[in-house]
Structure formats: C-alpha cells, structure tokens
Short mmCIF file of C-alpha atoms and ligand atoms in Angstrom, two decimals:
data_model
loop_
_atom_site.label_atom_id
_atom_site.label_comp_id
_atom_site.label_asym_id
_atom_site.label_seq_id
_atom_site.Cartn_x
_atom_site.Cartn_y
_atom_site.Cartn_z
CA UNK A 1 0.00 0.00 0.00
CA UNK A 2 1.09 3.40 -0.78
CA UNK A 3 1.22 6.25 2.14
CA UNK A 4 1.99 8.96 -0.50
CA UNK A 5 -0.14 10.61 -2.69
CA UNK A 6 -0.73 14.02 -4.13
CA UNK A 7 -4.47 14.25 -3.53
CA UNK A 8 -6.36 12.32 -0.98
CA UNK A 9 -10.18 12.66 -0.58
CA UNK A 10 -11.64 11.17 2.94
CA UNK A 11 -14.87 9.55 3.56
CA UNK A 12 -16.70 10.44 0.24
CA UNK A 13 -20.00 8.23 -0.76
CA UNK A 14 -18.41 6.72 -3.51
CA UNK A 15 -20.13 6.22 -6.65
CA UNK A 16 -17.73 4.87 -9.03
CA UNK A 17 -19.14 5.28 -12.91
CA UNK A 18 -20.58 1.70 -13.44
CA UNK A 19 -23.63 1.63 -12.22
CA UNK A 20 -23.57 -0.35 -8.83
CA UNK A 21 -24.46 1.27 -5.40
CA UNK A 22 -22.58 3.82 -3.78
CA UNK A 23 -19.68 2.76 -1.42
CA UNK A 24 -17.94 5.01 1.28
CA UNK A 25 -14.83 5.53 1.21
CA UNK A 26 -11.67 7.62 0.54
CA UNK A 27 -9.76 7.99 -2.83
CA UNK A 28 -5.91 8.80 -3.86
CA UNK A 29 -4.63 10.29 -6.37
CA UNK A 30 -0.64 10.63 -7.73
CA UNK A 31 0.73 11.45 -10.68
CA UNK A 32 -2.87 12.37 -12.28
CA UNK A 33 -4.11 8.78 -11.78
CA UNK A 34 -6.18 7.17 -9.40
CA UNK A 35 -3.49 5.33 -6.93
CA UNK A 36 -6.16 3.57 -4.51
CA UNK A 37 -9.49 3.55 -3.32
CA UNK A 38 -11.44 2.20 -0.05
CA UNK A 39 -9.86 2.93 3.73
CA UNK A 40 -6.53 4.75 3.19
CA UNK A 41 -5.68 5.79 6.75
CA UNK A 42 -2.25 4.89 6.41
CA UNK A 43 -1.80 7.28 3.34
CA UNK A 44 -1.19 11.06 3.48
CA UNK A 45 -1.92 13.31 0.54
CA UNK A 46 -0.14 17.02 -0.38
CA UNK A 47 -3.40 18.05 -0.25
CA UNK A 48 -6.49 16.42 1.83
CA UNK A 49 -10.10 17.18 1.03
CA UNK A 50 -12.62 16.06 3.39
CA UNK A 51 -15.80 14.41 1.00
CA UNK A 52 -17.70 13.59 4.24
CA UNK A 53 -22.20 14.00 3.11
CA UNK A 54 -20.42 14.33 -0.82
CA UNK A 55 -20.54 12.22 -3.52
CA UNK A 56 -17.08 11.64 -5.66
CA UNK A 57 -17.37 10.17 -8.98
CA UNK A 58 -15.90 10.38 -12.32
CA UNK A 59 -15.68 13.44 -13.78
CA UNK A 60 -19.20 13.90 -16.39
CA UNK A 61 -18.35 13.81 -19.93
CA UNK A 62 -20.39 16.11 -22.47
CA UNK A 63 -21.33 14.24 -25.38
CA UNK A 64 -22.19 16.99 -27.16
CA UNK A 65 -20.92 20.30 -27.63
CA UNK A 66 -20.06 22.78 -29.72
CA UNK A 67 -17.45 24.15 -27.54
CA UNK A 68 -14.60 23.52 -30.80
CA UNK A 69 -13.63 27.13 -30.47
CA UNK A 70 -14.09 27.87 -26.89
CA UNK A 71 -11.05 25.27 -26.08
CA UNK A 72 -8.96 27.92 -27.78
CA UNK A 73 -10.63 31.35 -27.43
CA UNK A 74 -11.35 30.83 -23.53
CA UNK A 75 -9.90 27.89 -22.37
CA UNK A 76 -10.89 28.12 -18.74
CA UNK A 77 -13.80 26.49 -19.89
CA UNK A 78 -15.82 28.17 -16.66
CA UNK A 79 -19.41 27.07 -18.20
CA UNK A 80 -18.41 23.54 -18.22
CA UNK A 81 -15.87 22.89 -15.45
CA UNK A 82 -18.59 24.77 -12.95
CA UNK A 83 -20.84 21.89 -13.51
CA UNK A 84 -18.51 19.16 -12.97
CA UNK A 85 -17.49 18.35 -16.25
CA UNK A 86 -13.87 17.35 -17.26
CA UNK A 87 -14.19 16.12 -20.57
CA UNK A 88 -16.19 17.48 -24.13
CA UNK A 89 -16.88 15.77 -27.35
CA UNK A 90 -16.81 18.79 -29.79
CA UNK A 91 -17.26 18.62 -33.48
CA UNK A 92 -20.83 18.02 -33.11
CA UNK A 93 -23.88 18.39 -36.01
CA UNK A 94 -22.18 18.67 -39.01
CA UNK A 95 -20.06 21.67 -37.48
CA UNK A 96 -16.03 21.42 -36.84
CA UNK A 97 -13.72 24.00 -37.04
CA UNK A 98 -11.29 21.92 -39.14
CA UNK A 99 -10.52 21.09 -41.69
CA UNK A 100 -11.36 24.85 -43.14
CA UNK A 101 -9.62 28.07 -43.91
CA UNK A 102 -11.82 30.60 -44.73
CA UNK A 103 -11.66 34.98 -44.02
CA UNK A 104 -15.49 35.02 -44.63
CA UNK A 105 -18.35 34.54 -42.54
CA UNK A 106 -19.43 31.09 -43.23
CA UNK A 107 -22.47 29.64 -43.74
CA UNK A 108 -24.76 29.18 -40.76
CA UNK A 109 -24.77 27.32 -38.84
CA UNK A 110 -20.79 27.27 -39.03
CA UNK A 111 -21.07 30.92 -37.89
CA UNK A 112 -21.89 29.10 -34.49
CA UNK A 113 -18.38 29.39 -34.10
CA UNK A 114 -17.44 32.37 -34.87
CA UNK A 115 -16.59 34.10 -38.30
CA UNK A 116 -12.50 34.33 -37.83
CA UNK A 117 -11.13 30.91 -36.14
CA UNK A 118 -11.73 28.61 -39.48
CA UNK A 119 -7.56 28.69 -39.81
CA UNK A 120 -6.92 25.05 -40.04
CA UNK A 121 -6.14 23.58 -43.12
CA UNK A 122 -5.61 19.96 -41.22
CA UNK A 123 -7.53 18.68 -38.11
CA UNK A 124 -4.12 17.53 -36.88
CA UNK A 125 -2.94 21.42 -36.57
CA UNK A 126 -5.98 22.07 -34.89
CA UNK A 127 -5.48 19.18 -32.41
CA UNK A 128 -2.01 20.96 -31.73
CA UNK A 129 -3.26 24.60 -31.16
CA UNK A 130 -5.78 22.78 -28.44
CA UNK A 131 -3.08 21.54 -26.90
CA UNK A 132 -1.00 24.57 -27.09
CA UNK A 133 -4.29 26.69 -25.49
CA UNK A 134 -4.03 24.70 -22.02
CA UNK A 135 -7.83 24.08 -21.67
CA UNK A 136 -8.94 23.39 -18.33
CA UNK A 137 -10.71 20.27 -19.69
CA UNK A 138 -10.14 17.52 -21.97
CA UNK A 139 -11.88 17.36 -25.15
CA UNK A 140 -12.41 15.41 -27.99
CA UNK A 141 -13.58 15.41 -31.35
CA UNK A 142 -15.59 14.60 -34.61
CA UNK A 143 -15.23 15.86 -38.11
CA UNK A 144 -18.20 18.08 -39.11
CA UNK A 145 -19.78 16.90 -42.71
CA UNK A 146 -20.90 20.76 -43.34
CA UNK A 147 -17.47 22.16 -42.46
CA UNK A 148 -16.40 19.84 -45.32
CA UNK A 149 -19.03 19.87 -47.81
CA UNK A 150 -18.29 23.55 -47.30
CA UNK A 151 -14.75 23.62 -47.94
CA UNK A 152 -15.66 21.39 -50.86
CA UNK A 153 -18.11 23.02 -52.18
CA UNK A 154 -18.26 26.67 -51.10
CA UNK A 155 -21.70 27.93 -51.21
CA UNK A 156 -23.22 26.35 -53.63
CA UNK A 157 -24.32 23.39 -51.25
CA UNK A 158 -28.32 22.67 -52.64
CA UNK A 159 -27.09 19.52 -54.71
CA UNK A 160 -25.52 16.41 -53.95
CA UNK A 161 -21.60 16.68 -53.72
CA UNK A 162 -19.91 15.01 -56.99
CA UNK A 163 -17.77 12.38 -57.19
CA UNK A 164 -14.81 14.74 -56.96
CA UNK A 165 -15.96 16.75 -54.11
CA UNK A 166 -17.07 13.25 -52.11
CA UNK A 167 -13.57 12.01 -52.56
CA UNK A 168 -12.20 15.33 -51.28
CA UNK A 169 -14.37 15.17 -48.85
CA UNK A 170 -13.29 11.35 -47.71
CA UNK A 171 -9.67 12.63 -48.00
CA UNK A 172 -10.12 15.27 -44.84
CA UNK A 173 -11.80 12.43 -43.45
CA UNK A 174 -9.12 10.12 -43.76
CA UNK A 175 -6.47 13.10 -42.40
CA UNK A 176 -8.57 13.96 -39.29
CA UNK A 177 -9.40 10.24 -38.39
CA UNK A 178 -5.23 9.66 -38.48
CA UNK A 179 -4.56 12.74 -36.50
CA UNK A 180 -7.33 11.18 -33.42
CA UNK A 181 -10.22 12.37 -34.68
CA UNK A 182 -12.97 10.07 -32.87
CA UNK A 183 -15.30 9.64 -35.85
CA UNK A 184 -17.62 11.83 -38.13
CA UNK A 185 -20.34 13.85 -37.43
CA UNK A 186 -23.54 15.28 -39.44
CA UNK A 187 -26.16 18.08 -39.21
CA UNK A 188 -28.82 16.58 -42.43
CA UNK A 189 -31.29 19.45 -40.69
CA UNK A 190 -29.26 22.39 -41.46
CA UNK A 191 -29.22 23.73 -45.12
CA UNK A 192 -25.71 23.09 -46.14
CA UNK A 193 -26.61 19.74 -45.50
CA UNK A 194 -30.23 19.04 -46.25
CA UNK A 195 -29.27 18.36 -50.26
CA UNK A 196 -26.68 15.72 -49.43
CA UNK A 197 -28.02 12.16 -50.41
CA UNK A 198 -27.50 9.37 -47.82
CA UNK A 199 -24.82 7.61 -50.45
CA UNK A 200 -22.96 10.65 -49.71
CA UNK A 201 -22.98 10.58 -45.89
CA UNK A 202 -22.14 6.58 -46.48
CA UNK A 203 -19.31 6.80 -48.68
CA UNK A 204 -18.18 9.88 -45.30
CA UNK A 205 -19.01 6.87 -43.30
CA UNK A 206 -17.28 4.18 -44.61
CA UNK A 207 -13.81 6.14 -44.32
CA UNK A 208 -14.50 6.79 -40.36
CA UNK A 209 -15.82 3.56 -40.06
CA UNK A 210 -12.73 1.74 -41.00
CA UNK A 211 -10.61 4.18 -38.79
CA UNK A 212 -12.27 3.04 -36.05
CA UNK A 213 -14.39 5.62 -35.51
CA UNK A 214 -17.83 6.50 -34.86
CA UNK A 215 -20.78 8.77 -36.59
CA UNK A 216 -22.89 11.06 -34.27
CA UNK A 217 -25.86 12.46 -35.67
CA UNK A 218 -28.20 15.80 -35.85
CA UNK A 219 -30.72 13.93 -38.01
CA UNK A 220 -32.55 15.05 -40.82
CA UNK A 221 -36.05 15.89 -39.49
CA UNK A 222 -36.17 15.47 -35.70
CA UNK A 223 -40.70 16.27 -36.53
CA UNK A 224 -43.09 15.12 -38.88
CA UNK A 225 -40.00 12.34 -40.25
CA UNK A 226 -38.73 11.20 -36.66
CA UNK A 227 -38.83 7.70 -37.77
CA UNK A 228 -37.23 8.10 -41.36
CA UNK A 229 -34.72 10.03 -40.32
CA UNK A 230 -33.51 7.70 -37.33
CA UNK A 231 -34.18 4.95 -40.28
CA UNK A 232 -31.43 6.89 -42.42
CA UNK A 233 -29.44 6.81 -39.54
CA UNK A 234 -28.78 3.07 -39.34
CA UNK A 235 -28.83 2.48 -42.64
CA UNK A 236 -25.80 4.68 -42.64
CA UNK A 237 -24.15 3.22 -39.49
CA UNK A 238 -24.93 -0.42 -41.22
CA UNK A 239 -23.47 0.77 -44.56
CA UNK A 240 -20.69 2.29 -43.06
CA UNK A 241 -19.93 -0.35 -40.48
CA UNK A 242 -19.60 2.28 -37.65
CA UNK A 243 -21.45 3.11 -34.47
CA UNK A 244 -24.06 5.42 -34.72
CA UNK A 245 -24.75 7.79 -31.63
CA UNK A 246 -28.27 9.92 -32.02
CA UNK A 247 -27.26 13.58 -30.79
CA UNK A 248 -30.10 15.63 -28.38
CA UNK A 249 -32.73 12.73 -29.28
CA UNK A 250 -36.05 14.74 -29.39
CA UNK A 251 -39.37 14.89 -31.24
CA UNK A 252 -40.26 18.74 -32.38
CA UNK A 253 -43.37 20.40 -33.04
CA UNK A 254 -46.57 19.37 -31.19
CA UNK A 255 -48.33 17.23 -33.43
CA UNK A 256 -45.18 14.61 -32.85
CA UNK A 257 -45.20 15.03 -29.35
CA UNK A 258 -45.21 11.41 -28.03
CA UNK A 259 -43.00 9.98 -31.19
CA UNK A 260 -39.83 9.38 -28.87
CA UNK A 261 -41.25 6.50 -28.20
CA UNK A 262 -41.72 4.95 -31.49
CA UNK A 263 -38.29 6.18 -32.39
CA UNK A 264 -36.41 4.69 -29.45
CA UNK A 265 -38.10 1.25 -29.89
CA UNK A 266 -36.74 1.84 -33.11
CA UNK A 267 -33.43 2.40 -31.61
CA UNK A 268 -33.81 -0.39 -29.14
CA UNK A 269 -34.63 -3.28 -32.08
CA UNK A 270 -31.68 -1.93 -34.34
CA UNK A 271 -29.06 -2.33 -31.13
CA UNK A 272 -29.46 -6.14 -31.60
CA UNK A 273 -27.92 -5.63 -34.98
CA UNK A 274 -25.35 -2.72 -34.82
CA UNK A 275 -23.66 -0.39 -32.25
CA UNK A 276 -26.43 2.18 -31.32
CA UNK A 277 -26.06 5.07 -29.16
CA UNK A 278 -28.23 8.07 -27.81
CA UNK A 279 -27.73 11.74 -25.76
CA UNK A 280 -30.54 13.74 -24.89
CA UNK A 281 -30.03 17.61 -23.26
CA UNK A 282 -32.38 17.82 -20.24
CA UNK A 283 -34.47 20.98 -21.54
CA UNK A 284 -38.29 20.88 -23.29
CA UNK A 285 -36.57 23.59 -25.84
CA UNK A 286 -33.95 23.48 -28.37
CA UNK A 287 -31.29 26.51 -29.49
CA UNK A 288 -29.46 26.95 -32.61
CA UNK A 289 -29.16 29.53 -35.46
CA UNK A 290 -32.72 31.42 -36.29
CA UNK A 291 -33.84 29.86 -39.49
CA UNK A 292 -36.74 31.77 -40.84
CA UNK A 293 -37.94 28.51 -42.58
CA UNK A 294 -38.49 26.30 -39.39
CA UNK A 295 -39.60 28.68 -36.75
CA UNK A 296 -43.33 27.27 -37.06
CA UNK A 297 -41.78 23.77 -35.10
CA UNK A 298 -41.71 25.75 -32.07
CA UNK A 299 -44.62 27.34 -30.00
CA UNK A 300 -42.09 30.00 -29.13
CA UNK A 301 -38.69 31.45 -30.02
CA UNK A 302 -36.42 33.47 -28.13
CA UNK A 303 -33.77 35.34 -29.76
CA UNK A 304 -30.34 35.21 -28.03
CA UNK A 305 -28.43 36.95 -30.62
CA UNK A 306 -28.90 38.82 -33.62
CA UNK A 307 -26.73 41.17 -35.73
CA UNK A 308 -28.98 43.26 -37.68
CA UNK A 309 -30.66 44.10 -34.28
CA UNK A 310 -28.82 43.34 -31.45
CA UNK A 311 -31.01 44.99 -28.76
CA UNK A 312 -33.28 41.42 -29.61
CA UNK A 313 -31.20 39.74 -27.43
CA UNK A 314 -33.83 37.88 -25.06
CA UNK A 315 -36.94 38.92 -26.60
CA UNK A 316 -39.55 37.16 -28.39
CA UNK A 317 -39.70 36.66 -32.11
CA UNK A 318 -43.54 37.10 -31.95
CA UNK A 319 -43.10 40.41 -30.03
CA UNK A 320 -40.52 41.82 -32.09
CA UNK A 321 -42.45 41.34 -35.02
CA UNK A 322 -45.94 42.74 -33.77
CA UNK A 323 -43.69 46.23 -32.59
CA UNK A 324 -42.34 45.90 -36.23
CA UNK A 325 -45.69 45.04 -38.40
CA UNK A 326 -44.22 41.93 -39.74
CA UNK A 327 -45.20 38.25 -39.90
CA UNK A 328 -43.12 36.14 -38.08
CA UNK A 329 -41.36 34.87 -40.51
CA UNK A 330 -40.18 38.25 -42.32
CA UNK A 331 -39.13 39.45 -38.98
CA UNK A 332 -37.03 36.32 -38.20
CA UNK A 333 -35.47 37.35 -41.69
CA UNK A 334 -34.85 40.86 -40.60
CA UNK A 335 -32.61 39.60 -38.02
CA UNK A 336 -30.46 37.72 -39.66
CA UNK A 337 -27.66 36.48 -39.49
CA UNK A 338 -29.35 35.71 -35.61
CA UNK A 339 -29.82 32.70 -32.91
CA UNK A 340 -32.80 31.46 -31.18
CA UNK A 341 -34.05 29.41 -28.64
CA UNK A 342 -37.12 27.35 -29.69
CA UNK A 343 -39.74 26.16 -27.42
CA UNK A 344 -40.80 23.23 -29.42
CA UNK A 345 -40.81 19.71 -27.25
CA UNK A 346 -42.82 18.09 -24.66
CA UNK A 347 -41.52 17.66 -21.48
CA UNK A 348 -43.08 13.87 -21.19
CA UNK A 349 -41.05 13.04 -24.02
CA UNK A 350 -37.86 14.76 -22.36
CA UNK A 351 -38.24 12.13 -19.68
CA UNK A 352 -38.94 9.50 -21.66
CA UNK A 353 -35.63 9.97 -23.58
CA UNK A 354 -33.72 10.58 -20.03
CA UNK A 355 -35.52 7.19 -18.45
CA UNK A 356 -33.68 5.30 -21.31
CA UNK A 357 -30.81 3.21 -20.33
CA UNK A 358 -28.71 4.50 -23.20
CA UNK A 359 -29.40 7.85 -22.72
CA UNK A 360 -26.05 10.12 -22.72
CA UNK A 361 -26.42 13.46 -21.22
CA UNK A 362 -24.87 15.73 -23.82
CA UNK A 363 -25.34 19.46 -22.62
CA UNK A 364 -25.27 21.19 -26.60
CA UNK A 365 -24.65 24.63 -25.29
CA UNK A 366 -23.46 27.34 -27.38
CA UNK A 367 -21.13 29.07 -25.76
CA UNK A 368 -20.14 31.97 -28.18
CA UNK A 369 -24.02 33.07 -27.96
CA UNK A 370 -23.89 36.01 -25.68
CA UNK A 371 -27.37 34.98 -23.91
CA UNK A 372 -27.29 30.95 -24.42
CA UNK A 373 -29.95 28.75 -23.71
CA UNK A 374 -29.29 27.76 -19.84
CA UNK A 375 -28.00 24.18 -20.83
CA UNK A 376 -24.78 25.46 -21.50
CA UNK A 377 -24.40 26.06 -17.58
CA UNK A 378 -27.04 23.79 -16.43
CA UNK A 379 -27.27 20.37 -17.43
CA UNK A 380 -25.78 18.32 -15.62
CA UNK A 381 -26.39 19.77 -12.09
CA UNK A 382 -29.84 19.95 -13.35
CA UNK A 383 -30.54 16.10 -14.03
CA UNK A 384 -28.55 15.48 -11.04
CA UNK A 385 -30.47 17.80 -8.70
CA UNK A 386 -34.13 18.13 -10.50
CA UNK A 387 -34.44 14.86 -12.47
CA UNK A 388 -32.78 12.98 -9.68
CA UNK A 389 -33.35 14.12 -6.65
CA UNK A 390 -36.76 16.25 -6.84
CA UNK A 391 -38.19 14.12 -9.61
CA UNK A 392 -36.23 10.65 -8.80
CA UNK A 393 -36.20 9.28 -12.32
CA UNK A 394 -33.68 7.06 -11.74
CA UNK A 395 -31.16 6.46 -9.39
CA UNK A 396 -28.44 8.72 -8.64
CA UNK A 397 -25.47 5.74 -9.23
CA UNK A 398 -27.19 5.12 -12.63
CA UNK A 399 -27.11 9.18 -13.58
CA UNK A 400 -23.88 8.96 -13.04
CA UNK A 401 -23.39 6.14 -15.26
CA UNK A 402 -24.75 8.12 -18.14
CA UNK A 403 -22.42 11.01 -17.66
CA UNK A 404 -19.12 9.05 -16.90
CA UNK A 405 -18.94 5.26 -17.52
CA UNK A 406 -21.30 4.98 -20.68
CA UNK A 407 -20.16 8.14 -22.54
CA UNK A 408 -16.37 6.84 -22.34
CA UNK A 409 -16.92 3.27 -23.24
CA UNK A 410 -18.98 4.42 -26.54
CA UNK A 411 -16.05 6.86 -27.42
CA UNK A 412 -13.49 5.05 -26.86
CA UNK A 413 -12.04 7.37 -23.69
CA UNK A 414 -9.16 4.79 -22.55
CA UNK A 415 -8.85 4.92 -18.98
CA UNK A 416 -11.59 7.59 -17.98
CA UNK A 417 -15.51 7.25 -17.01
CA UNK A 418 -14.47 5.20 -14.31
CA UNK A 419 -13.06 5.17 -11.00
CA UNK A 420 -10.75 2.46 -10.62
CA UNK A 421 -6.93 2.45 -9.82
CA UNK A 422 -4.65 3.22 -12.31
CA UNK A 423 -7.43 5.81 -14.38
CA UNK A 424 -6.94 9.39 -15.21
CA UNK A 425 -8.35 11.06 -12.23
CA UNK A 426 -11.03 12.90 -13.66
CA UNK A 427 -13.04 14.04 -10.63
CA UNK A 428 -16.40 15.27 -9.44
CA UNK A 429 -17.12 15.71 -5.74
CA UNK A 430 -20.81 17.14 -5.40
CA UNK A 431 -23.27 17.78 -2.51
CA UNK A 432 -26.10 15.50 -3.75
CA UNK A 433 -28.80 17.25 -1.42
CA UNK A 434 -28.11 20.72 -2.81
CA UNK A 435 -26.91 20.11 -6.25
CA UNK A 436 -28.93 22.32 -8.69
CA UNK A 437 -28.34 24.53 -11.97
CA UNK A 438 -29.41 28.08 -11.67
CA UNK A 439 -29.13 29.34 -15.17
CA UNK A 440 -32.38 29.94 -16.59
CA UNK A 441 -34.06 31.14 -20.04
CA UNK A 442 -33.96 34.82 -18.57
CA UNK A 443 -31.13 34.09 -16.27
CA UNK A 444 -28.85 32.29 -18.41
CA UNK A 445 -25.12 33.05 -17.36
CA UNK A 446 -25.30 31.39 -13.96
CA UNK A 447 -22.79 28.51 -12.19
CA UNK A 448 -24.76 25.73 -10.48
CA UNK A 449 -25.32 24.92 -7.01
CA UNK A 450 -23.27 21.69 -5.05
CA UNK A 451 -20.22 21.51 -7.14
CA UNK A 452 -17.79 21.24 -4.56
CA UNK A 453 -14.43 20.12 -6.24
CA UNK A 454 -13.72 19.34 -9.75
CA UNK A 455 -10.20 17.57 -10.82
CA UNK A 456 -8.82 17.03 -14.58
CA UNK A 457 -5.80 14.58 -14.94
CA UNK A 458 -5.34 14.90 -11.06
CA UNK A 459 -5.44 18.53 -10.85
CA UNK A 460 -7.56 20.42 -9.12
CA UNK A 461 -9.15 22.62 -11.19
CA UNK A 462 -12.32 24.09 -9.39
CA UNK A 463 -12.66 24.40 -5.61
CA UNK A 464 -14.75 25.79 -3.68
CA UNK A 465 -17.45 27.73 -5.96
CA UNK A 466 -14.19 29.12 -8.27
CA UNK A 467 -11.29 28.49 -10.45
CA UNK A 468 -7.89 27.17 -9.46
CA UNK A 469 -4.89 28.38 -12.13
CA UNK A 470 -4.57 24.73 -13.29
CA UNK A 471 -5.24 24.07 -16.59
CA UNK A 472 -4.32 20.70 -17.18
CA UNK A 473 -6.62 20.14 -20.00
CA UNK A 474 -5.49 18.12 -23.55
CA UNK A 475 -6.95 17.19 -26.87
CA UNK A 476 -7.48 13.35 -26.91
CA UNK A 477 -6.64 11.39 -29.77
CA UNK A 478 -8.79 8.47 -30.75
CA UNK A 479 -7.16 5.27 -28.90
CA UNK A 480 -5.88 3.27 -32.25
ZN1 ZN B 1 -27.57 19.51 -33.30
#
C-alpha cells in the first residue's frame, strides 16, 4: 500500500461510474491517476479534502458540444468545469472548425463558431493549437460533414456533392481520423446539408468507419420524419460499419409530441444488430441559429443573438415582429444572421428519452451566444439535482453512469468514465442534497449549485465555488 499521494479525498460516498451502489470511502490520487481507493488511513496526501455528506465520482463527460472554439478562445472552460465536467466531445452536427480556412463569414450554422477561427487547413494542426491553449478540460472530437461539404463546395451546397468533391471530402476524413479524430459527425437538418443524399454521408461513413471511428448524428427531421430520419441513420451506421450515436434525441413540433417513443423502440430493435447510441439535453426547448424557414416547429422562439438588431437579445420573435408590423417569418429574416431558442418539445417526451438506459447526457450549449440557452451552464447539475433528486427518475449511481462510464466506453475514452486504480483522475465531488443549476431562459449566465471540487488529470481545477490556475486540459486522440 502506498502512504503517498498528491491528492487524498476522505470519507466520500463513492459512486464509481458503473452503475452499482454507492460505497464510502476515501480515494488517492498521484501522478494524475487514481493510486487507490477504499480505507486509506495509512496514506497522506499534499493536499487532503474532506468528501464527508459528498458524492465523488468520475468526472461527467459532455457528449455533445459545440465548444470547438471555446477550447482555444477561452480555455478556462468556466461554463463547463462549474458543472462538474472534465471532458467534451466537440465537433458536433455537421459543425467542426477543421478542416477549413476561410476569411469570410461562413455559412450558418458554421457561424456558431465564430466568423475568424476557421484557420486550419488539417484537423491535426488544430489538435495541436488545443493543446497549445491549455484548456482546463479535456476534449475530444468529430469531423463536421458541413465544415467539409463547405470547404468542398463553397456555397453552392443545394445539390448532392460530386464524385470529386465526395472524394475530397473522404480525404479530410481520412487526415482527421489519423490525426485522433474520434469519428464523423452530421447536421442533415441544417441547409448546407439538407441536399446531401445518404450515399454521400455513407461513402463519409465508410472512411471513419474503418478508422475506427464513430458517426454522431443531428438527423434530418427530428418532426413530422422522426422515424425516417432515425431509419437513415442506421442504414448509414450499417453501410458504413460504424457506431451510430443519435445527438439531443427529441421529437419537435406538437403534433409529434409522443413519437420518442416509437423512435427509441426503433433504436432499441436496431441495437441487436449494430452499435447504437443516444444523448438527450435535459431541456423541453432546443437553441441553434434562427432559421426563418423552421420557426413554425416551435410554439415559441427566443432570440439570443442577432446582428442586424442586437437589442433582440432575449426577446420574443412574436413580439418583435408585432412592434415591427411583420409576420413572423419576415421578422425572423430581418434579423439575420441571428440565434434562437425554440420552445418546441414536450416535457413527457424529455423524460422519456432521459428514463432510457442508453441515454447520454450531452449538454449542446453554445457558448459563443452572448445569452445561451441555460444548458450550457445547467445540465448536468440539473438532471442530477431536478431529475434525480426532486423528480427521482432514476437512481443517482445510474445518472452517473450516463455522464461518466457509458459516454467513455462508446467513445473510446481509454482509462476515464471510471473510477478504478490506475485511471486518469477525472473528478467530481458534489453535494447531492443541494446540487442544482441556476441558469435559466432569462437568467442564463449562472454557475450551479453543489459543485464542490472538480479535478482534470489529477489537478484540481475548481474548488470551492471558483477556479484554481490549473489548466491541465489536452486534446485526446482516438485510442488506435
Ligand atoms: Zn444539433
């Protein structure tokens, strides 16, 4: 037995990452790995944190973000790290910031990320400058099929890609997947995508797929075509012999409130045949860039940027355009280039897609909107403190499952998710009677409540309601 350690946690209600109940006990840490775990009186730790009423556990992963830009532009990585997570999967919907060099304001919904940080020619260099920015977190990430068909393609993107452009398009692929990209990614919803034919997405596919790597998917139609879309889906992930992981799994618009459950046994009968996955964002409304063509899914939308009219910033579409005398639609026009939040799901269905063993918890949070949709800070403090606790929809050990041990066996995350000696020590230790977001749709900029220590690769990174200096944060490459 050791009776050295950098980091020692005492008497913390242990919930390890896999599922099973809750143990108490204490936990060391040296040399950014977990050293031991159980009663470790006889070891002394550089620093000693007392976990006594706390629950340590893995440190959450989020599935799905779009935080590709944020690792470099502010790498403290405050909205995430405040809610206990040490690791992001980035390169989400369609949308990377690599491979593409560009000086003009993209297409939306690349503009998610900003209009002047598409300045890598090869996901590799990008990989390095994440490095080189010191995040606070780990990250990982996909290669977005719109970032491609757009450097492929430029802006003429309402017809299928040709041969030539497909078989640039496989190239970047290839490049990304042998620099540690951890698979492909897709936004079919968005217009830069909605003209690509599935043969396209498969022939995308097939090139990850042999890599090793994974596809995660913004489908199609998310409404009225739940079912054909998710139907797409696998027939991609079978074509392409890959894993196929269903990003913010949702039906939209009211008359398909209720489909989740077709589409999941959907998902459920395919997992006997091929490697299925799901995430789901704990929120009845969705957020991405305003498109004037879709804003009759929701019941309401919220703008949260816009820069024709910035002063829209937290208003209602429908209220902006009665002051204005315009329909709905020419206002949301009028706005543009903007982003919304859309009020367009059912809460049932919300917790029918979090009651589902496979379910991920994948925050999608934007965080270079300037009033984001409260997931961003949220959502994981919220499922652990108002779909857990207050509305006990599953148990607390099983959460924790979904945010740690599930999330890093579907990607691949070698040694994380997990706490058992010899794993990075990625590390949450949270007060499970008072852990709570507190951003909110009018209120959105907020840290959550309970978080009481957060560690990436062993270091302390958030203690105590704030920030340490570390940032011991690193890009990490697909495990070959
Ligand atoms: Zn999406």
């Amino acid at each position: 037995m050791p009776d050295k350690a950098d980091l020692v946690i005492r008497s913390a209600t242990i919930v390890d990452g896999g599922g099973g109940p809750a143990m108490r006990g204490d936990l060391a840490v040296a040399e950014g790995r977990i050293q031991a775990i159980g009663a470790l009186g006889d070891v002394t730790g550089e620093r000693e944190i007392d976990g006594t009423g706390q629950v340590l556990c893995p440190g959450f992963i989020d599935v799905h973000t779009h935080d590709d830009r944020e690792l470099l532009s502010a790498p403290a990585m405050t909205p995430k790290v405040s809610q206990g997570v040490t690791t992001v999967v980035a390169g989400n919907c369609g949308v990377s910031l690599a491979p593409l060099v560009t000086d003009e304001r993209p297409v939306p919904p690349l503009d998610l990320l900003g209009v002047e940080w598409f300045r890598f020619a090869e996901f590799g260099r990008y990989l390095e400058a994440v490095d080189a920015a010191r995040p606070v977190t780990n990250a990982v990430f996909l290669v977005g099929h719109q970032t491609l068909r757009y450097g492929a393609m430029g802006r003429d993107l309402d017809c299928a890609a040709s041969a030539g452009e497909t078989a640039a398009m496989a190239a970047q692929v290839e490049a990304a997947m042998r620099a540690g990209a951890i698979g492909l990614s897709t936004g079919l919803f968005y217009p830069p995508a909605q003209a690509a034919p599935t043969e396209e997405i498969v022939a995308l596919a097939k090139v990850a797929g042999a890599a090793g790597g994974l596809y995660a998917t913004h489908l199609r139609d998310e409404g009225d075509a739940l079912e054909e879309s998710v139907a797409e889906a696998l027939t991609i992930g079978r074509e392409g012999a890959l894993p196929v992981v269903f990003s913010h799994h949702k039906a939209t618009g009211r008359k398909n409130f209720g489909k989740v459950r077709r589409s999941l046994a959907q998902i459920d009968a395919a997992a006997a045949g091929q490697k299925v996955a799901l995430d789901v964002y704990p929120y009845a409304a969705g957020s991405t860039v305003l498109l004037p063509q879709r804003i009759d899914m929701a019941e309401k939308v919220m703008i949260t940027w816009s820069e024709a009219m910035p002063d829209a910033g937290g208003r209602y579409l429908h209220d902006l355009a009665a002051e204005h005398g315009l329909s709905d639609q020419e206002m949301a026009v009028r706005l543009q280039p903007a982003g919304a939040i859309y009020f367009m799901m059912n809460e049932a269905d919300v917790q029918t897609v979090l009651r589902h063993p496979m379910a991920m918890i994948g925050s999608d949070g934007i965080p270079t909107d300037p009033r984001p949709h409260p997931r961003l800070w949220g959502t994981f403090p919220r499922v652990l403190g108002h779909y857990v606790r207050e509305l006990n929809l599953m148990p607390l050990e099983e959460a924790v499952r979904r945010m740690t041990g599930l999330p890093a066996e579907t990607f691949g995350l070698r040694d994380r998710g997990r706490l058992v000696p010899g794993a990075w020590a990625d590390l949450v230790l949270f007060d499970p009677a008072t852990v709570i977001d507190r951003a909110s749709f009018d209120n959105p900029i907020q840290t959550s409540a309970g978080i009481g220590m957060v560690a990436v690769n062993g270091e302390v990174v958030w203690a105590d309601g704030a920030a340490t200096d570390a940032r011991p944060g690193r890009a990490l490459r697909r495990a070959a």
